């Protein structure tokens, strides 16, 4: 017996080696079991780290108003000690847009518990693209079933569009303007009775708005095409509102099943911190149901939304359609009117 044969026999006796099978004519060698290694693309994107994961993502975004934006976004997902619950997410990015140039952005998410989230975002560009924002929301504030939303924001957005009023506004009426806003928003809600799916909310929203001439090439001057529409100075509006909603969704963001109803009304008055008198009514209904009853990998979603504004309101406060949340084939702000 040669050395190789003796080694194979020894390993087989120890359970470490399985002698090759004798195959019948036409029989194929069975495939050997291998480790379930993730695909190469996932190994390039995902890297496990202590208490979490590093996700290396490319950024590619196409928008009718902004054009193409591309860049990189490394994301650090950090879990709680001795737990699989995500506690922190750091998501800086560096992107480039032909109109706005390089845009460094930093995002931070903190989840103090399963029902609360804090989010902040900072971005800066020399070409009228800046943001400083912080939000906090809780679905069970102070462990009393109170739903709380807070937001502070300074934002300069140079990609805004205006085409005129109504569904007949022409494509040839397109102009670009730079939105400059300062705002705070506070909303608090509680169940109408213990363990009820119906909640009553009260809110206050203060916003100081300024619109400057845009810089997007090949578009006409705003004031020349729509005289008297763009405000020269910053204007302040303050809305106080109330809404009643019904919510049985399994999750507010990644919804797989459930229903949502929202009846809302708000008021702005010159007698109370506002430069305008108007009121707004909103109705929003959504329903989600999984295919085949229990298969939540495939969900059908339906939504019906209605919004009506009455009174003296400037164009940037009117109901609008267009953009990623409605009428996605068009850029944000394609249509402005008193009703949507």
Tab-separated table of C-alpha atoms in Angstrom:
chain	number	residue	atom	x	y	z
A	1	UNK	CA	0.000	0.000	0.000
A	2	UNK	CA	1.474	3.357	-1.033
A	3	UNK	CA	1.670	6.416	1.220
A	4	UNK	CA	-1.400	8.121	-0.285
A	5	UNK	CA	-3.555	5.035	0.130
A	6	UNK	CA	-2.445	4.621	3.752
A	7	UNK	CA	-3.256	8.276	4.491
A	8	UNK	CA	-6.700	7.910	2.929
A	9	UNK	CA	-7.400	4.780	4.937
A	10	UNK	CA	-6.263	6.500	8.145
A	11	UNK	CA	-8.451	9.549	7.489
A	12	UNK	CA	-11.411	7.388	6.630
A	13	UNK	CA	-11.030	5.525	9.901
A	14	UNK	CA	-11.014	8.861	11.721
A	15	UNK	CA	-14.156	10.011	9.886
A	16	UNK	CA	-12.310	12.749	7.979
A	17	UNK	CA	-12.209	11.142	4.578
A	18	UNK	CA	-14.833	9.456	2.475
A	19	UNK	CA	-13.434	7.064	-0.190
A	20	UNK	CA	-14.678	7.780	-3.712
A	21	UNK	CA	-17.758	5.885	-4.752
A	22	UNK	CA	-17.702	3.423	-7.599
A	23	UNK	CA	-20.004	4.902	-10.263
A	24	UNK	CA	-22.256	2.870	-12.489
A	25	UNK	CA	-21.960	3.411	-16.273
A	26	UNK	CA	-23.588	6.778	-17.185
A	27	UNK	CA	-23.839	7.914	-13.539
A	28	UNK	CA	-22.484	11.397	-12.744
A	29	UNK	CA	-20.289	12.247	-9.788
A	30	UNK	CA	-22.544	13.859	-7.127
A	31	UNK	CA	-21.868	17.517	-6.348
A	32	UNK	CA	-19.922	18.139	-3.167
A	33	UNK	CA	-21.527	20.230	-0.469
A	34	UNK	CA	-20.061	23.718	-0.187
A	35	UNK	CA	-20.463	26.508	2.296
A	36	UNK	CA	-23.368	28.860	1.568
A	37	UNK	CA	-21.105	31.800	0.796
A	38	UNK	CA	-22.935	35.029	-0.187
A	39	UNK	CA	-22.594	36.282	-3.775
A	40	UNK	CA	-19.547	38.384	-4.626
A	41	UNK	CA	-21.630	41.545	-5.038
A	42	UNK	CA	-22.965	41.220	-1.477
A	43	UNK	CA	-19.482	40.650	-0.095
A	44	UNK	CA	-18.371	43.864	-1.803
A	45	UNK	CA	-21.303	45.839	-0.366
A	46	UNK	CA	-21.687	44.302	3.104
A	47	UNK	CA	-18.926	44.040	5.679
A	48	UNK	CA	-19.662	42.766	9.204
A	49	UNK	CA	-18.137	44.900	11.953
A	50	UNK	CA	-18.191	44.718	15.712
A	51	UNK	CA	-21.811	45.217	16.837
A	52	UNK	CA	-23.125	45.826	13.355
A	53	UNK	CA	-22.533	46.145	9.658
A	54	UNK	CA	-20.824	48.455	7.155
A	55	UNK	CA	-22.837	48.875	3.962
A	56	UNK	CA	-20.999	50.431	1.014
A	57	UNK	CA	-23.596	51.769	-1.405
A	58	UNK	CA	-23.352	53.623	-4.710
A	59	UNK	CA	-25.797	56.523	-5.123
A	60	UNK	CA	-27.542	56.970	-8.465
A	61	UNK	CA	-30.584	59.232	-8.616
A	62	UNK	CA	-32.447	60.604	-11.615
A	63	UNK	CA	-34.933	63.422	-11.115
A	64	UNK	CA	-36.790	65.475	-13.749
A	65	UNK	CA	-35.890	68.709	-11.938
A	66	UNK	CA	-32.347	67.915	-10.806
A	67	UNK	CA	-31.062	65.625	-13.498
A	68	UNK	CA	-28.623	62.864	-12.610
A	69	UNK	CA	-26.956	62.731	-9.186
A	70	UNK	CA	-24.275	60.113	-8.480
A	71	UNK	CA	-21.897	59.334	-5.649
A	72	UNK	CA	-21.091	57.049	-2.722
A	73	UNK	CA	-22.750	56.437	0.636
A	74	UNK	CA	-21.087	54.248	3.292
A	75	UNK	CA	-23.585	53.304	6.011
A	76	UNK	CA	-22.580	52.180	9.520
A	77	UNK	CA	-25.344	50.177	11.199
A	78	UNK	CA	-24.628	49.753	14.917
A	79	UNK	CA	-26.573	47.361	17.126
A	80	UNK	CA	-27.261	47.646	20.824
A	81	UNK	CA	-24.791	45.811	23.042
A	82	UNK	CA	-25.885	42.191	23.616
A	83	UNK	CA	-28.862	42.663	21.297
A	84	UNK	CA	-29.791	42.533	17.596
A	85	UNK	CA	-31.799	45.765	17.859
A	86	UNK	CA	-30.394	48.614	15.744
A	87	UNK	CA	-29.497	51.619	17.908
A	88	UNK	CA	-27.524	53.955	15.603
A	89	UNK	CA	-27.064	54.511	11.877
A	90	UNK	CA	-24.418	56.838	10.412
A	91	UNK	CA	-24.866	57.558	6.697
A	92	UNK	CA	-22.513	60.151	5.186
A	93	UNK	CA	-22.452	60.607	1.436
A	94	UNK	CA	-20.637	62.525	-1.262
A	95	UNK	CA	-22.598	63.076	-4.456
A	96	UNK	CA	-22.150	65.139	-7.595
A	97	UNK	CA	-24.777	66.877	-9.688
A	98	UNK	CA	-24.057	68.829	-12.865
A	99	UNK	CA	-26.105	71.821	-11.665
A	100	UNK	CA	-25.263	71.812	-7.947
A	101	UNK	CA	-21.736	70.400	-8.027
A	102	UNK	CA	-20.383	68.247	-5.167
A	103	UNK	CA	-22.778	67.852	-2.216
A	104	UNK	CA	-21.362	66.357	0.999
A	105	UNK	CA	-24.155	65.163	3.302
A	106	UNK	CA	-24.220	63.578	6.749
A	107	UNK	CA	-27.180	61.663	8.188
A	108	UNK	CA	-27.526	60.253	11.674
A	109	UNK	CA	-30.344	58.078	13.031
A	110	UNK	CA	-30.778	57.175	16.692
A	111	UNK	CA	-33.399	54.722	17.966
A	112	UNK	CA	-33.661	55.041	21.769
A	113	UNK	CA	-36.375	52.359	21.873
A	114	UNK	CA	-38.621	50.371	19.545
A	115	UNK	CA	-41.162	53.195	19.258
A	116	UNK	CA	-38.960	56.293	18.905
A	117	UNK	CA	-36.500	57.726	16.393
A	118	UNK	CA	-34.252	60.781	16.181
A	119	UNK	CA	-32.886	61.868	12.801
A	120	UNK	CA	-30.581	64.679	11.752
A	121	UNK	CA	-29.271	65.644	8.324
A	122	UNK	CA	-26.688	68.229	7.245
A	123	UNK	CA	-25.830	69.076	3.616
A	124	UNK	CA	-23.909	71.888	1.929
A	125	UNK	CA	-23.177	72.983	-1.625
A	126	UNK	CA	-21.845	76.248	-3.022
A	127	UNK	CA	-24.616	76.140	-5.636
A	128	UNK	CA	-27.761	76.819	-3.572
A	129	UNK	CA	-28.166	73.389	-1.992
A	130	UNK	CA	-28.030	73.444	1.825
A	131	UNK	CA	-29.878	71.796	4.662
A	132	UNK	CA	-29.850	71.548	8.435
A	133	UNK	CA	-32.635	69.376	9.804
A	134	UNK	CA	-33.520	67.501	12.983
A	135	UNK	CA	-36.621	65.407	13.679
A	136	UNK	CA	-37.902	63.356	16.593
A	137	UNK	CA	-40.935	61.100	16.536
A	138	UNK	CA	-42.383	58.671	19.016
A	139	UNK	CA	-45.411	56.413	18.800
A	140	UNK	CA	-45.548	55.933	22.572
A	141	UNK	CA	-44.162	59.086	24.184
A	142	UNK	CA	-43.723	58.829	27.962
A	143	UNK	CA	-45.203	55.294	27.710
A	144	UNK	CA	-48.691	56.802	27.597
A	145	UNK	CA	-49.715	56.023	24.029
A	146	UNK	CA	-49.009	59.597	22.902
A	147	UNK	CA	-47.765	60.055	19.341
A	148	UNK	CA	-45.313	62.962	19.081
A	149	UNK	CA	-43.609	64.521	16.028
A	150	UNK	CA	-41.075	67.379	16.206
A	151	UNK	CA	-39.175	68.975	13.326
A	152	UNK	CA	-36.724	71.863	12.957
A	153	UNK	CA	-35.379	72.665	9.496
A	154	UNK	CA	-33.407	75.161	7.466
A	155	UNK	CA	-33.388	74.270	3.784
A	156	UNK	CA	-32.216	75.856	0.544
A	157	UNK	CA	-33.360	73.953	-2.556
A	158	UNK	CA	-32.295	75.275	-5.939
A	159	UNK	CA	-34.260	72.763	-8.051
A	160	UNK	CA	-37.809	74.049	-7.493
A	161	UNK	CA	-40.157	74.547	-10.447
A	162	UNK	CA	-43.286	76.582	-11.186
A	163	UNK	CA	-45.414	76.307	-14.345
A	164	UNK	CA	-48.467	78.394	-13.507
A	165	UNK	CA	-51.791	77.469	-11.913
A	166	UNK	CA	-54.168	74.610	-12.585
A	167	UNK	CA	-54.121	71.376	-14.590
A	168	UNK	CA	-53.898	73.350	-17.851
A	169	UNK	CA	-50.566	74.979	-16.958
A	170	UNK	CA	-48.310	74.635	-19.980
A	171	UNK	CA	-44.922	72.975	-20.204
A	172	UNK	CA	-43.669	76.199	-21.798
A	173	UNK	CA	-44.420	78.065	-18.553
A	174	UNK	CA	-41.637	76.266	-16.655
A	175	UNK	CA	-39.378	78.460	-14.509
A	176	UNK	CA	-36.846	77.618	-11.810
A	177	UNK	CA	-36.685	79.209	-8.364
A	178	UNK	CA	-34.594	78.733	-5.217
A	179	UNK	CA	-36.627	77.853	-2.140
A	180	UNK	CA	-35.225	79.177	1.161
A	181	UNK	CA	-37.229	78.115	4.228
A	182	UNK	CA	-36.986	78.121	8.009
A	183	UNK	CA	-39.605	76.077	9.848
A	184	UNK	CA	-40.677	74.210	12.915
A	185	UNK	CA	-43.441	71.631	13.171
A	186	UNK	CA	-44.985	70.120	16.314
A	187	UNK	CA	-47.715	67.490	16.327
A	188	UNK	CA	-49.098	65.447	19.227
A	189	UNK	CA	-51.845	62.843	19.247
A	190	UNK	CA	-53.535	60.382	21.580
A	191	UNK	CA	-56.161	57.618	21.219
A	192	UNK	CA	-59.752	58.826	21.549
A	193	UNK	CA	-60.134	56.081	24.154
A	194	UNK	CA	-57.880	53.417	25.621
A	195	UNK	CA	-56.539	50.903	23.048
A	196	UNK	CA	-58.513	52.564	20.242
A	197	UNK	CA	-57.165	52.637	16.677
A	198	UNK	CA	-58.602	56.154	16.308
A	199	UNK	CA	-56.290	59.009	17.317
A	200	UNK	CA	-56.894	62.740	17.624
A	201	UNK	CA	-53.931	65.025	16.811
A	202	UNK	CA	-53.211	68.738	17.241
A	203	UNK	CA	-50.405	70.523	15.367
A	204	UNK	CA	-48.635	73.833	14.857
A	205	UNK	CA	-46.482	74.650	11.835
A	206	UNK	CA	-44.514	77.908	11.456
A	207	UNK	CA	-42.671	78.586	8.215
A	208	UNK	CA	-40.677	81.553	6.896
A	209	UNK	CA	-40.333	81.340	3.109
A	210	UNK	CA	-38.237	83.181	0.534
A	211	UNK	CA	-38.063	82.527	-3.222
A	212	UNK	CA	-35.047	83.659	-5.244
A	213	UNK	CA	-34.451	83.548	-8.980
A	214	UNK	CA	-33.213	80.122	-10.044
A	215	UNK	CA	-29.955	79.313	-11.783
A	216	UNK	CA	-30.937	76.366	-13.955
A	217	UNK	CA	-29.712	77.129	-17.494
A	218	UNK	CA	-32.035	77.396	-20.505
A	219	UNK	CA	-35.096	78.415	-18.457
A	220	UNK	CA	-36.743	81.855	-18.657
A	221	UNK	CA	-36.704	84.455	-15.887
A	222	UNK	CA	-39.379	83.765	-13.228
A	223	UNK	CA	-40.614	87.364	-12.880
A	224	UNK	CA	-40.690	87.923	-16.638
A	225	UNK	CA	-42.870	84.861	-17.296
A	226	UNK	CA	-45.018	85.030	-14.116
A	227	UNK	CA	-44.979	88.657	-12.919
A	228	UNK	CA	-46.101	89.356	-9.359
A	229	UNK	CA	-46.072	85.702	-8.251
A	230	UNK	CA	-42.658	85.423	-6.589
A	231	UNK	CA	-42.394	87.249	-3.220
A	232	UNK	CA	-39.546	89.726	-2.949
A	233	UNK	CA	-39.145	89.415	0.843
A	234	UNK	CA	-39.379	86.475	3.242
A	235	UNK	CA	-42.984	85.676	4.239
A	236	UNK	CA	-44.113	83.974	7.418
A	237	UNK	CA	-47.117	81.672	7.677
A	238	UNK	CA	-48.407	79.800	10.702
A	239	UNK	CA	-50.870	76.911	10.502
A	240	UNK	CA	-52.628	75.392	13.491
A	241	UNK	CA	-54.545	72.225	12.813
A	242	UNK	CA	-56.290	69.106	14.003
A	243	UNK	CA	-56.717	65.692	12.479
A	244	UNK	CA	-58.447	62.428	13.251
A	245	UNK	CA	-56.882	59.237	11.957
A	246	UNK	CA	-57.485	55.502	12.025
A	247	UNK	CA	-54.476	53.224	11.643
A	248	UNK	CA	-54.253	49.424	11.600
A	249	UNK	CA	-51.046	49.187	9.499
A	250	UNK	CA	-48.392	46.757	10.684
A	251	UNK	CA	-45.728	49.427	10.013
A	252	UNK	CA	-45.977	53.068	8.959
A	253	UNK	CA	-43.063	52.879	6.476
A	254	UNK	CA	-42.634	49.296	5.257
A	255	UNK	CA	-46.336	48.449	5.293
A	256	UNK	CA	-47.474	44.945	4.354
A	257	UNK	CA	-51.080	44.956	5.585
A	258	UNK	CA	-53.658	47.206	7.201
A	259	UNK	CA	-55.616	50.404	6.627
A	260	UNK	CA	-55.085	54.124	7.232
A	261	UNK	CA	-57.636	56.971	7.259
A	262	UNK	CA	-56.891	60.648	7.883
A	263	UNK	CA	-59.332	63.558	8.198
A	264	UNK	CA	-57.470	66.850	8.691
A	265	UNK	CA	-58.159	70.598	8.885
A	266	UNK	CA	-55.823	73.542	9.505
A	267	UNK	CA	-56.083	77.339	9.685
A	268	UNK	CA	-53.753	80.267	9.077
A	269	UNK	CA	-54.724	83.737	10.348
A	270	UNK	CA	-53.203	87.188	10.047
A	271	UNK	CA	-54.173	87.698	13.685
A	272	UNK	CA	-51.866	84.888	14.818
A	273	UNK	CA	-48.250	84.933	13.525
A	274	UNK	CA	-49.164	84.675	9.843
A	275	UNK	CA	-49.075	86.941	6.798
A	276	UNK	CA	-51.984	85.075	5.139
A	277	UNK	CA	-55.581	84.044	5.844
A	278	UNK	CA	-56.533	80.587	4.578
A	279	UNK	CA	-57.717	77.139	5.658
A	280	UNK	CA	-56.861	73.651	4.406
A	281	UNK	CA	-58.864	70.397	4.360
A	282	UNK	CA	-57.288	66.962	3.776
A	283	UNK	CA	-58.663	63.448	3.362
A	284	UNK	CA	-56.290	60.505	2.926
A	285	UNK	CA	-57.269	56.814	2.681
A	286	UNK	CA	-54.864	53.902	2.157
A	287	UNK	CA	-55.326	50.155	2.173
A	288	UNK	CA	-52.727	47.350	1.970
A	289	UNK	CA	-53.384	43.654	1.525
A	290	UNK	CA	-50.947	40.773	0.938
A	291	UNK	CA	-51.435	38.429	-1.981
A	292	UNK	CA	-52.762	34.952	-1.174
A	293	UNK	CA	-53.836	36.091	2.261
A	294	UNK	CA	-50.644	35.573	4.233
A	295	UNK	CA	-47.792	36.036	1.745
A	296	UNK	CA	-46.418	39.461	2.778
A	297	UNK	CA	-43.660	39.382	0.149
A	298	UNK	CA	-46.240	40.669	-2.341
A	299	UNK	CA	-48.583	43.422	-1.220
A	300	UNK	CA	-51.118	45.480	-3.145
A	301	UNK	CA	-51.506	49.107	-2.046
A	302	UNK	CA	-54.260	51.590	-2.898
A	303	UNK	CA	-54.529	55.265	-1.945
A	304	UNK	CA	-57.125	58.005	-2.365
A	305	UNK	CA	-56.107	61.522	-1.315
A	306	UNK	CA	-57.993	64.807	-1.515
A	307	UNK	CA	-56.771	68.267	-0.466
A	308	UNK	CA	-58.565	71.621	-0.738
A	309	UNK	CA	-57.364	75.100	0.233
A	310	UNK	CA	-59.550	78.194	0.565
A	311	UNK	CA	-58.460	81.784	1.159
A	312	UNK	CA	-55.413	83.930	0.462
A	313	UNK	CA	-52.495	81.526	0.050
A	314	UNK	CA	-49.335	81.925	-2.085
A	315	UNK	CA	-48.394	79.334	-4.702
A	316	UNK	CA	-45.870	77.430	-2.548
A	317	UNK	CA	-48.580	76.583	0.004
A	318	UNK	CA	-51.144	75.361	-2.519
A	319	UNK	CA	-51.846	71.651	-2.997
A	320	UNK	CA	-49.440	70.260	-5.573
A	321	UNK	CA	-48.895	67.050	-7.508
A	322	UNK	CA	-45.717	65.797	-9.124
A	323	UNK	CA	-42.621	64.197	-7.657
A	324	UNK	CA	-41.794	60.977	-5.861
A	325	UNK	CA	-44.902	60.992	-3.648
A	326	UNK	CA	-47.495	61.682	-6.358
A	327	UNK	CA	-47.513	61.656	-10.149
A	328	UNK	CA	-43.978	60.302	-10.275
A	329	UNK	CA	-43.556	60.769	-14.016
A	330	UNK	CA	-43.207	64.520	-13.398
A	331	UNK	CA	-40.842	66.549	-11.265
A	332	UNK	CA	-41.853	67.959	-7.910
A	333	UNK	CA	-44.324	70.856	-8.160
A	334	UNK	CA	-45.508	70.194	-11.717
A	335	UNK	CA	-49.108	71.244	-10.940
A	336	UNK	CA	-50.349	73.819	-8.394
A	337	UNK	CA	-54.008	74.497	-7.701
A	338	UNK	CA	-56.441	75.124	-4.839
A	339	UNK	CA	-57.635	71.536	-4.969
A	340	UNK	CA	-55.850	68.250	-5.661
